[in-house]
Coordinates of C-alpha atoms and ligand atoms in Angstrom, one line a residue:
X1 CA 98.4 124.3 117.8
X2 CA 97.8 127.8 119.0
X3 CA 95.7 130.2 116.9
X4 CA 97.7 132.4 114.6
X5 CA 96.1 135.7 115.6
X6 CA 96.7 135.1 119.3
X7 CA 100.2 133.9 118.6
X8 CA 101.0 137.2 116.8
X9 CA 99.5 139.2 119.6
X10 CA 101.7 137.4 122.2
X11 CA 104.8 137.8 120.0
X12 CA 104.2 141.5 119.8
X13 CA 103.7 141.9 123.6
X14 CA 105.8 139.4 125.4
X15 CA 109.5 138.7 125.9
X16 CA 110.5 135.1 125.3
X17 CA 113.5 133.1 126.6
X18 CA 114.2 131.9 123.0
X19 CA 112.9 132.9 119.6
X20 CA 113.4 130.4 116.9
X21 CA 113.6 131.4 113.2
X22 CA 112.4 128.6 110.8
X23 CA 109.6 126.1 111.1
X24 CA 111.0 123.0 109.4
X25 CA 111.8 119.8 111.4
X26 CA 114.9 121.4 113.1
X27 CA 113.0 124.4 114.4
X28 CA 110.0 122.3 115.4
X29 CA 112.3 119.9 117.3
X30 CA 114.1 122.8 119.1
X31 CA 110.7 124.4 120.0
X32 CA 109.4 121.1 121.4
X33 CA 112.6 120.3 123.4
X34 CA 112.9 123.8 124.8
X35 CA 109.2 124.3 125.6
X36 CA 109.0 120.9 127.3
X37 CA 111.8 122.0 129.6
X38 CA 109.8 125.0 130.6
X39 CA 111.4 127.7 128.5
X40 CA 109.2 130.4 127.1
X41 CA 109.5 129.8 123.3
X42 CA 108.4 131.6 120.2
X43 CA 108.9 130.3 116.6
X44 CA 108.4 132.2 113.3
X45 CA 108.2 130.5 109.9
X46 CA 108.5 132.7 106.7
X47 CA 106.1 130.5 104.7
X48 CA 104.1 127.4 105.6
X49 CA 105.5 125.1 108.2
X50 CA 107.6 122.4 106.6
X51 CA 107.5 124.1 103.3
X52 CA 111.3 124.1 103.0
X53 CA 113.5 120.9 102.8
X54 CA 111.3 119.3 105.5
X55 CA 108.5 118.3 103.1
X56 CA 110.9 117.4 100.2
X57 CA 113.0 114.6 101.6
X58 CA 113.1 110.9 100.7
X59 CA 110.8 110.5 103.6
X60 CA 113.0 107.8 105.2
X61 CA 114.0 107.3 108.8
X62 CA 117.1 105.4 108.3
X63 CA 120.5 104.6 109.7
X64 CA 122.2 105.5 106.5
X65 CA 123.9 102.4 105.1
X66 CA 126.2 104.5 103.0
X67 CA 128.0 105.9 106.1
X68 CA 129.2 102.4 106.8
X69 CA 131.5 102.6 103.8
X70 CA 133.3 105.5 105.4
X71 CA 133.3 103.7 108.8
X72 CA 131.1 106.5 110.3
X73 CA 129.7 104.0 112.9
X74 CA 128.8 106.7 115.4
X75 CA 126.5 108.4 112.8
X76 CA 124.8 105.1 112.0
X77 CA 124.4 104.1 115.7
X78 CA 122.8 107.5 116.5
X79 CA 120.4 107.3 113.6
X80 CA 119.4 103.7 114.3
X81 CA 118.7 104.6 117.9
X82 CA 116.6 107.5 116.9
X83 CA 114.7 105.3 114.4
X84 CA 113.7 103.0 117.3
X85 CA 112.6 106.0 119.3
X86 CA 110.5 107.4 116.5
X87 CA 108.8 104.0 116.0
X88 CA 107.6 104.5 119.6
X89 CA 107.0 108.2 119.6
X90 CA 105.1 108.5 116.3
X91 CA 103.8 105.1 115.1
X92 CA 101.3 106.7 112.8
X93 CA 104.0 108.6 111.0
X94 CA 107.0 106.2 110.9
X95 CA 106.5 102.8 109.4
X96 CA 108.9 99.8 109.1
X97 CA 110.0 99.1 105.5
X98 CA 112.0 96.2 104.1
X99 CA 114.9 97.2 101.8
X100 CA 116.6 95.1 99.2
X101 CA 120.2 95.8 98.3
X102 CA 121.0 93.9 95.0
X103 CA 124.6 92.7 94.5
X104 CA 125.9 92.6 91.0
X105 CA 129.2 91.0 89.8
X106 CA 131.8 93.7 89.3
X107 CA 129.7 96.2 91.4
X108 CA 131.5 99.0 93.2
X109 CA 131.2 97.3 96.6
X110 CA 131.9 93.6 96.7
X111 CA 129.4 91.2 98.3
X112 CA 131.6 90.2 101.2
X113 CA 132.0 93.9 102.1
X114 CA 128.2 94.4 101.9
X115 CA 127.7 91.3 104.1
X116 CA 130.0 92.8 106.8
X117 CA 128.2 96.1 106.5
X118 CA 124.8 94.4 107.0
X119 CA 126.2 92.6 110.1
X120 CA 127.4 96.0 111.5
X121 CA 124.0 97.5 110.7
X122 CA 122.2 94.8 112.7
X123 CA 124.6 95.2 115.6
X124 CA 124.4 99.0 115.6
X125 CA 120.6 98.8 115.8
X126 CA 121.3 96.6 119.0
X127 CA 119.4 93.9 117.1
X128 CA 116.2 95.9 117.5
X129 CA 115.4 96.2 113.8
X130 CA 111.9 94.9 112.9
X131 CA 113.8 91.9 111.3
X132 CA 117.5 91.2 111.0
X133 CA 119.2 91.3 107.6
X134 CA 119.5 88.2 105.4
X135 CA 121.0 87.2 102.1
X136 CA 118.6 86.2 99.2
X137 CA 119.9 84.1 96.3
X138 CA 119.2 85.0 92.7
X139 CA 116.1 82.8 92.5
X140 CA 114.6 84.3 95.6
X141 CA 115.3 87.8 94.4
X142 CA 113.8 87.0 91.0
X143 CA 110.7 85.6 92.6
X144 CA 110.1 88.7 94.6
X145 CA 111.2 91.2 91.9
X146 CA 110.6 89.7 88.5
X147 CA 111.3 93.1 86.8
X148 CA 114.7 93.5 88.4
X149 CA 117.8 93.2 86.1
X150 CA 119.2 89.6 86.6
X151 CA 122.2 89.9 84.4
X152 CA 125.4 89.5 86.6
X153 CA 123.1 89.4 89.7
X154 CA 124.7 87.5 92.6
X155 CA 121.8 87.9 95.0
X156 CA 120.6 90.6 97.4
X157 CA 120.7 91.6 101.0
X158 CA 117.4 92.4 102.7
X159 CA 117.3 94.7 105.7
X160 CA 114.9 97.0 107.5
X161 CA 114.6 100.8 107.8
X162 CA 111.5 103.0 107.9
X163 CA 109.5 105.5 105.8
X164 CA 107.6 108.4 107.2
X165 CA 105.4 111.5 106.5
X166 CA 108.0 114.2 106.7
X167 CA 105.6 117.2 106.6
X168 CA 103.2 115.7 109.2
X169 CA 106.1 114.9 111.5
X170 CA 106.9 118.7 111.5
X171 CA 103.3 119.6 112.2
X172 CA 102.9 117.1 115.0
X173 CA 106.2 118.2 116.6
X174 CA 105.0 121.8 116.5
X175 CA 101.6 120.8 118.0
X176 CA 103.4 119.1 120.8
X177 CA 105.6 122.1 121.3
X178 CA 102.5 124.3 121.5
X179 CA 101.0 121.9 124.1
X180 CA 104.0 122.7 126.2
X181 CA 103.3 126.4 125.8
X182 CA 105.4 127.4 122.7
X183 CA 103.9 130.2 120.6
X184 CA 104.3 129.6 116.9
X185 CA 103.2 131.3 113.7
X186 CA 103.6 130.6 110.0
X187 CA 103.9 133.3 107.3
X188 CA 106.1 135.5 109.5
X189 CA 109.5 136.3 108.2
X190 CA 112.5 137.5 110.2
X191 CA 113.9 140.3 108.2
X192 CA 116.6 141.8 110.5
X193 CA 117.8 142.2 114.0
X194 CA 118.0 145.0 116.5
X195 CA 121.2 145.1 118.6
X196 CA 122.1 146.7 122.0
X197 CA 125.4 146.2 123.7
X198 CA 126.7 143.9 121.0
X199 CA 123.7 141.5 121.5
X200 CA 120.7 140.9 119.4
X201 CA 117.8 141.9 121.6
X202 CA 114.9 141.6 119.1
X203 CA 114.1 140.4 115.6
X204 CA 112.4 142.5 113.0
X205 CA 109.5 140.4 111.7
X206 CA 107.1 140.9 108.8
X207 CA 103.7 139.2 108.7
X208 CA 103.7 137.9 105.1
X209 CA 99.9 137.9 104.9
X210 CA 99.3 141.6 105.9
X211 CA 102.8 143.0 105.4
X212 CA 102.7 144.5 108.8
X213 CA 105.9 144.7 110.7
X214 CA 106.6 144.0 114.4
X215 CA 109.5 143.2 116.7
X216 CA 109.9 139.9 118.5
X217 CA 111.9 140.2 121.8
X218 CA 113.8 137.3 123.3
X219 CA 116.9 136.7 125.5
X220 CA 118.4 134.4 122.9
X221 CA 117.7 133.5 119.2
X222 CA 118.1 130.3 117.3
X223 CA 118.4 130.1 113.6
X224 CA 117.0 126.8 112.1
X225 CA 116.5 128.1 108.6
X226 CA 118.3 125.2 106.9
X227 CA 119.3 126.1 103.3
X228 CA 118.5 129.8 104.1
X229 CA 121.2 130.0 106.8
X230 CA 123.6 132.2 104.7
X231 CA 120.7 134.4 103.5
X232 CA 119.5 135.0 107.1
X233 CA 123.1 135.3 108.4
X234 CA 123.7 138.2 105.9
X235 CA 120.5 139.9 107.1
X236 CA 121.4 139.7 110.7
X237 CA 125.2 140.4 110.6
X238 CA 127.2 142.5 108.1
X239 CA 130.3 140.4 108.8
X240 CA 128.6 137.1 108.1
X241 CA 130.9 134.4 106.6
X242 CA 129.3 131.8 104.2
X243 CA 128.8 128.4 105.8
X244 CA 126.7 126.2 103.5
X245 CA 127.2 124.2 100.4
X246 CA 123.6 123.6 99.4
X247 CA 122.8 120.6 97.3
X248 CA 119.6 119.8 95.3
X249 CA 117.8 116.5 95.5
X250 CA 114.9 115.5 93.2
X251 CA 112.3 112.7 93.5
X252 CA 109.8 111.2 91.1
X253 CA 106.6 109.5 92.2
X254 CA 104.7 106.6 90.5
X255 CA 101.5 104.7 91.2
X256 CA 101.8 101.4 93.1
X257 CA 99.9 99.7 90.3
X258 CA 102.3 100.8 87.6
X259 CA 105.6 100.4 89.5
X260 CA 105.0 97.2 91.5
X261 CA 107.4 96.8 94.4
X262 CA 107.0 94.8 97.6
X263 CA 110.0 96.3 99.2
X264 CA 112.3 99.3 98.7
X265 CA 115.2 98.7 96.4
X266 CA 118.6 100.4 96.8
X267 CA 120.1 101.2 93.4
X268 CA 123.7 102.3 92.9
X269 CA 124.2 105.2 90.5
X270 CA 127.7 106.5 89.9
X271 CA 129.0 107.5 93.3
X272 CA 125.6 107.6 95.1
X273 CA 122.6 105.6 95.7
X274 CA 119.0 106.0 94.5
X275 CA 116.1 104.5 96.4
X276 CA 112.9 103.1 95.0
X277 CA 110.5 103.3 97.9
X278 CA 107.0 101.7 98.0
X279 CA 104.7 103.3 100.6
X280 CA 101.0 103.1 101.5
X281 CA 100.0 105.5 98.8
X282 CA 102.7 105.6 96.1
X283 CA 106.2 104.7 95.0
X284 CA 108.9 107.4 95.4
X285 CA 112.2 107.2 93.5
X286 CA 115.2 109.4 94.3
X287 CA 117.3 111.2 94.8
X288 CA 119.8 113.3 92.8
X289 CA 122.6 115.3 94.5
X290 CA 123.8 118.4 92.7
X291 CA 125.2 121.7 93.9
X292 CA 122.5 124.3 94.1
X293 CA 123.6 127.9 94.6
X294 CA 120.2 129.4 93.9
X295 CA 117.3 130.6 96.1
X296 CA 116.0 127.6 98.0
X297 CA 112.4 128.8 97.5
X298 CA 112.8 128.5 93.7
X299 CA 114.1 124.9 93.6
X300 CA 112.2 122.5 91.4
X301 CA 112.8 119.4 89.3
X302 CA 114.3 120.0 85.9
X303 CA 114.4 117.9 82.7
X304 CA 118.0 116.6 83.5
X305 CA 116.9 115.4 86.9
X306 CA 114.0 113.5 85.5
X307 CA 116.1 111.9 82.8
X308 CA 118.7 110.9 85.4
X309 CA 116.2 109.1 87.6
X310 CA 114.4 107.4 84.7
X311 CA 117.8 106.1 83.5
X312 CA 118.6 104.5 86.9
X313 CA 115.1 102.9 87.0
X314 CA 115.6 101.5 83.5
X315 CA 119.0 100.1 84.4
X316 CA 117.7 98.2 87.4
X317 CA 114.1 97.4 86.3
X318 CA 114.4 97.0 82.5
X319 CA 111.4 94.6 82.7
X320 CA 109.1 97.3 84.2
X321 CA 109.4 99.5 81.1
X322 CA 108.8 102.6 83.2
X323 CA 108.8 105.8 81.0
X324 CA 108.1 109.5 81.7
X325 CA 104.4 108.8 80.9
X326 CA 104.2 106.8 84.1
X327 CA 105.4 109.7 86.3
X328 CA 102.7 111.1 88.6
X329 CA 104.6 113.8 90.4
X330 CA 108.0 115.2 91.3
X331 CA 109.5 117.4 94.0
X332 CA 112.8 118.9 94.8
X333 CA 114.5 120.0 98.0
X334 CA 117.8 121.6 99.1
X335 CA 120.1 119.9 101.5
X336 CA 121.5 122.5 104.0
X337 CA 125.0 120.9 104.0
X338 CA 127.9 122.5 105.8
X339 CA 130.7 123.4 103.4
X340 CA 133.6 121.2 104.5
X341 CA 135.6 121.7 101.3
X342 CA 134.9 118.2 99.9
X343 CA 135.7 117.5 96.3
X344 CA 132.1 116.8 95.2
X345 CA 128.6 117.5 96.5
X346 CA 127.9 113.8 97.4
X347 CA 131.1 113.7 99.4
X348 CA 130.1 116.7 101.5
X349 CA 129.5 115.7 105.1
X350 CA 125.8 115.2 106.2
X351 CA 126.7 115.9 109.8
X352 CA 125.0 118.9 111.5
X353 CA 126.8 121.9 113.0
X354 CA 125.7 124.0 115.9
X355 CA 127.5 127.3 116.6
X356 CA 126.8 130.4 118.6
X357 CA 127.5 133.9 117.6
X358 CA 128.4 135.9 120.7
X359 CA 125.7 138.4 119.7
X360 CA 123.2 135.9 121.2
X361 CA 122.3 133.9 118.1
X362 CA 122.8 130.1 117.9
X363 CA 122.8 128.6 114.4
X364 CA 122.1 125.0 113.5
X365 CA 122.3 123.5 110.0
X366 CA 123.0 120.3 108.2
X367 CA 122.1 116.9 109.6
X368 CA 119.3 114.5 108.8
X369 CA 115.6 114.3 109.6
X370 CA 116.2 111.0 111.3
X371 CA 118.3 112.6 114.1
X372 CA 116.4 115.8 114.5
X373 CA 115.4 115.0 118.1
X374 CA 119.1 114.7 119.1
X375 CA 120.1 117.7 117.1
X376 CA 117.4 119.7 118.8
X377 CA 118.5 118.6 122.3
X378 CA 122.1 119.5 121.6
X379 CA 121.0 122.9 120.3
X380 CA 118.9 123.7 123.4
X381 CA 121.8 122.5 125.6
X382 CA 124.1 124.9 123.7
X383 CA 121.6 127.7 124.1
X384 CA 121.3 127.0 127.9
X385 CA 125.0 127.4 128.3
X386 CA 124.4 131.1 127.9
X387 CA 121.8 131.2 130.7
X388 CA 122.4 131.3 134.5
X389 CA 123.4 128.2 136.5
X390 CA 120.1 128.3 138.3
X391 CA 118.1 128.4 135.0
X392 CA 120.2 125.6 133.5
X393 CA 119.4 123.4 136.5
X394 CA 115.7 124.3 136.3
X395 CA 115.5 123.5 132.6
X396 CA 117.8 120.5 132.6
X397 CA 115.3 118.0 131.3
X398 CA 112.9 117.9 128.3
X399 CA 110.2 115.5 127.5
X400 CA 111.0 114.7 123.9
X401 CA 110.7 110.9 124.3
X402 CA 107.0 111.1 125.0
X403 CA 104.6 110.3 122.1
X404 CA 104.3 113.2 119.8
X405 CA 100.6 113.0 119.9
X406 CA 99.1 111.7 123.2
X407 CA 96.3 110.0 121.2
X408 CA 98.7 108.0 119.1
X409 CA 101.0 105.9 121.2
X410 CA 101.6 102.3 119.9
X411 CA 98.8 100.8 122.1
X412 CA 96.4 103.6 121.2
X413 CA 97.0 103.1 117.5
X414 CA 96.1 99.5 117.9
X415 CA 92.9 100.5 119.8
X416 CA 92.0 103.0 117.1
X417 CA 92.2 100.3 114.4
X418 CA 89.6 98.2 116.2
X419 CA 87.5 101.3 117.1
X420 CA 87.5 102.2 113.4
X421 CA 85.2 99.3 112.8
X422 CA 82.7 100.6 115.4
X423 CA 82.9 104.1 113.9
X424 CA 82.1 102.7 110.5
X425 CA 79.0 101.0 111.9
X426 CA 77.9 103.9 114.1
X427 CA 78.2 106.6 111.4
X428 CA 77.5 104.3 108.4
X429 CA 80.9 105.1 106.8
X430 CA 83.0 102.6 104.8
X431 CA 85.5 100.8 106.9
X432 CA 88.2 101.7 104.4
X433 CA 87.7 105.4 105.3
X434 CA 87.5 105.1 109.1
X435 CA 90.5 102.7 109.1
X436 CA 92.5 105.1 106.9
X437 CA 91.7 108.0 109.4
X438 CA 92.6 105.7 112.3
X439 CA 96.0 104.9 110.7
X440 CA 96.7 108.5 110.1
X441 CA 95.5 109.9 113.4
X442 CA 95.1 107.1 116.0
X443 CA 92.3 107.8 118.4
X444 CA 92.1 111.5 117.3
X445 CA 90.3 110.2 114.2
X446 CA 87.1 110.0 116.2
X447 CA 87.1 113.7 116.8
X448 CA 88.1 114.3 113.2
X449 CA 85.1 112.3 112.0
X450 CA 82.7 114.0 114.4
X451 CA 83.9 117.5 113.4
X452 CA 83.2 116.7 109.7
X453 CA 79.8 115.0 110.0
X454 CA 77.9 118.2 109.1
X455 CA 79.6 118.5 105.7
X456 CA 79.0 114.9 104.7
X457 CA 75.7 115.3 102.8
X458 CA 77.3 117.6 100.3
X459 CA 80.3 115.4 99.4
X460 CA 80.0 113.2 96.3
X461 CA 81.5 110.1 97.9
X462 CA 83.1 109.0 101.2
X463 CA 86.6 109.6 99.9
X464 CA 85.8 113.2 99.1
X465 CA 84.3 113.6 102.6
X466 CA 87.4 112.1 104.1
X467 CA 89.6 114.8 102.5
X468 CA 87.2 117.4 103.7
X469 CA 87.5 116.0 107.2
X470 CA 91.3 116.2 106.8
X471 CA 91.0 119.8 105.7
X472 CA 88.9 120.8 108.7
X473 CA 91.4 119.1 111.0
X474 CA 94.3 120.8 109.2
X475 CA 92.7 124.2 109.8
X476 CA 91.9 123.6 113.5
X477 CA 95.1 121.9 114.5
X478 CA 97.9 122.7 112.0
X479 CA 97.4 126.4 111.2
X480 CA 96.5 125.5 107.6
X481 CA 95.6 128.8 105.8
X482 CA 95.3 128.0 102.1
X483 CA 94.2 125.3 99.7
X484 CA 97.7 125.0 98.4
X485 CA 99.2 124.4 101.8
X486 CA 96.5 121.8 102.4
X487 CA 97.2 119.9 99.2
X488 CA 101.0 120.2 99.4
X489 CA 101.7 119.5 103.1
X490 CA 98.7 117.9 104.7
X491 CA 98.0 115.2 102.1
X492 CA 99.8 113.2 99.4
X493 CA 97.2 113.8 96.8
X494 CA 99.4 115.7 94.4
X495 CA 102.1 113.1 94.4
X496 CA 100.0 110.0 94.7
X497 CA 97.0 110.3 92.5
X498 CA 96.9 110.4 88.7
X499 CA 94.5 113.4 88.9
X500 CA 96.5 115.0 91.7
X501 CA 93.3 114.9 93.8
X502 CA 91.9 117.8 91.8
X503 CA 88.5 116.1 91.6
X504 CA 88.1 117.0 95.3
X505 CA 89.1 120.6 94.9
X506 CA 85.6 122.2 94.6
X507 CA 84.4 120.4 97.8
X508 CA 87.5 121.0 99.8
X509 CA 87.7 124.7 98.7
X510 CA 84.1 125.2 99.8
X511 CA 84.6 123.5 103.2
X512 CA 87.8 125.4 103.9
X513 CA 86.2 128.7 102.7
X514 CA 83.3 128.3 105.1
X515 CA 85.7 127.8 108.0
X516 CA 88.2 130.5 107.0
X517 CA 85.6 133.1 105.8
X518 CA 86.5 133.1 102.1
X519 CA 84.0 134.7 99.7
X520 CA 83.4 133.2 96.2
X521 CA 86.2 135.3 94.6
X522 CA 88.7 134.2 97.3
X523 CA 87.7 130.5 96.7
X524 CA 88.5 130.9 93.0
X525 CA 91.8 132.6 93.8
X526 CA 92.7 129.7 96.0
X527 CA 91.9 127.2 93.3
X528 CA 93.9 129.1 90.7
X529 CA 96.8 129.5 93.1
X530 CA 96.8 125.7 93.7
X531 CA 96.7 125.0 89.9
X532 CA 99.6 127.5 89.3
X533 CA 101.7 126.0 92.0
X534 CA 101.1 122.5 90.6
X535 CA 102.1 123.7 87.1
X536 CA 105.2 125.3 88.4
X537 CA 106.4 122.4 90.6
X538 CA 105.6 119.6 88.1
X539 CA 106.6 121.5 85.0
X540 CA 109.3 119.0 84.1
X541 CA 106.9 116.1 84.2
X542 CA 103.5 117.5 83.3
X543 CA 104.2 117.3 79.5
X544 CA 103.9 113.6 79.4
Ligands
FAD1 C1 116.3 115.5 98.6 C2 116.5 115.3 100.1 C3 116.3 114.0 100.6 C4 116.4 113.9 102.0 N1 116.1 112.7 102.5 C5 116.2 112.4 103.9 C6 115.7 111.2 104.4 O1 115.1 110.4 103.7 N2 115.9 111.0 105.7 C7 116.5 111.9 106.5 O2 116.7 111.7 107.7 N3 116.9 113.2 106.0 C8 116.7 113.4 104.7 N4 117.1 114.6 104.2 C9 117.6 115.7 105.1 C10 116.5 116.4 105.8 O3 115.3 116.5 105.0 C11 116.9 117.8 106.2 O4 118.1 117.7 106.9 C12 115.9 118.6 107.0 O5 114.6 118.5 106.4 C13 116.3 120.0 107.2 O6 115.3 120.6 108.0 P1 115.5 122.1 108.5 O7 114.3 122.4 109.4 O8 116.8 122.3 109.0 O9 115.3 123.0 107.2 P2 114.0 123.4 106.4 O10 113.0 122.3 106.4 O11 114.4 123.9 105.0 O12 113.4 124.5 107.3 C14 113.9 125.8 107.3 C15 112.7 126.8 107.3 O13 113.1 128.1 107.6 C16 112.2 129.0 107.0 N5 112.9 130.3 106.8 C17 113.9 130.7 106.0 N6 114.2 132.0 106.2 C18 113.4 132.4 107.1 C19 113.2 133.7 107.8 N7 114.0 134.8 107.4 N8 112.3 133.9 108.7 C20 111.5 132.8 109.1 N9 111.6 131.6 108.5 C21 112.5 131.4 107.6 C22 111.9 128.3 105.6 O14 110.8 128.8 105.0 C23 111.9 126.9 106.0 O15 110.6 126.4 106.2 C24 116.9 114.9 102.8 C25 117.2 116.1 102.3 C26 116.9 116.3 100.9 C27 117.2 117.7 100.3

């Protein structure tokens, strides 16, 4: 990724073809698509990259079995095709996962209908899922999931989807955009627009770190601010009409040793579904779906959300005896849903909408992570329709099917796994550490290890050193500027570890401080800021 200071300099001085507002997955996708076609692209993000909805999802790349019920086959087909592409483009971030869909007598959807749905799901994936769906009888289900409720159980369907690292997907997409020439900066907020001849000609921006103001000039502007769309729209245009019906979704996290699951389980709760998702490092359970009219930056899990999810777990896994004492972490996000007048929040369409204001601003909102690449492509095509024919021809093709990180294609990931054994020998590191780095970064792990060798002696153990290595990498390649941003969006420490990874704080703060020029006071401020953020985000679950 480019350096922030030089990005700001360029933003002040140059004129761009497009300027993108918002650095979540949608903005990152648009930046990568446009820059890979050859457009001159700038992107500003008001806080840290991915700090909005894009680090607060269920972290699934999925076709969306629930759309089958409404016969929305086109949506499922599009999502399953994108799932396959993401397996190829980002094998270090997107991992196949088996799901179990239990069938209970008297359930809302009868078994025969689910069976038809599963057949459709396989067909719509063009039979490219890691494994095709199958039906398990009660005994097989009980063997695999002894804690699952068996009363009235008729069996379960097993099928495949995928889990992912949502925040890192944004960061890698932005890195790729930068490698194609995009200029990006976090902590820059778009606060207004300057117009000439009924067109927006530049954005008024404020650097959130220094509070200095500047204008960003471009020929066309793209809003990818997700749940902030109405707030930004009001700042840009006095005649803005409200577009969104934002909805809040909460997740709880558990340790894998306490909530033992081989596969993900789909649980039916009233009119929606809640997933229990085992991953490498933790189990995530969620989500809720409630209207959220407040400020998206202020969203967090509340007591009612926690109770709701625990109730669903207890209904499906009475034998597991999961209580609030077992919760490790929680997080909440806001879905930027388009208001389609539906009766309830869960019935509101998840489809995205792209529309252009004639004053040279294209807006995109709604949709899913899974289909971000398509959504970005459609957005850029919409933008290009406002450019000349000659330019449209020149910028007709992007390169968004290439691996996100050239050092982590499927083959290279395999090579990194075997290289990891050599790295362990060469540098006398535990294999568990070098393999973990290889799984997360492919062949790039070698550079990450080398860069962090000088700080090794001062770390209390190899795991602590690994997180210091991650911190150095985050600073160099992902514009990570604070301890909080590192903990929240470059690692899973807060959500996955009982101690939220706080045991590593002194070492990580010191390593980051040396690289970023923090004095002792600043280091303490960083540690306090992280603790305050943690207390705020986890307030509904910390009193366990
Ligand atoms: C609970 C939940 C679970 C989900 N689970 C899944 C899932 O498992 N799979 C899936 O496919 N999809 C899922 N989704 C949907 C998916 O997460 C979202 O569609 C996607 O993250 C939206 O990304 P975005 O970039 O549009 O918005 P955001 O990620 O919110 O990004 C918008 C960015 O704009 C910035 N911004 C706002 N105002 C300004 C300004 N004035 N200037 C500059 N920047 C600004 C914000 O800081 C923010 O970072 C889920 C959503 C939720 C809420």
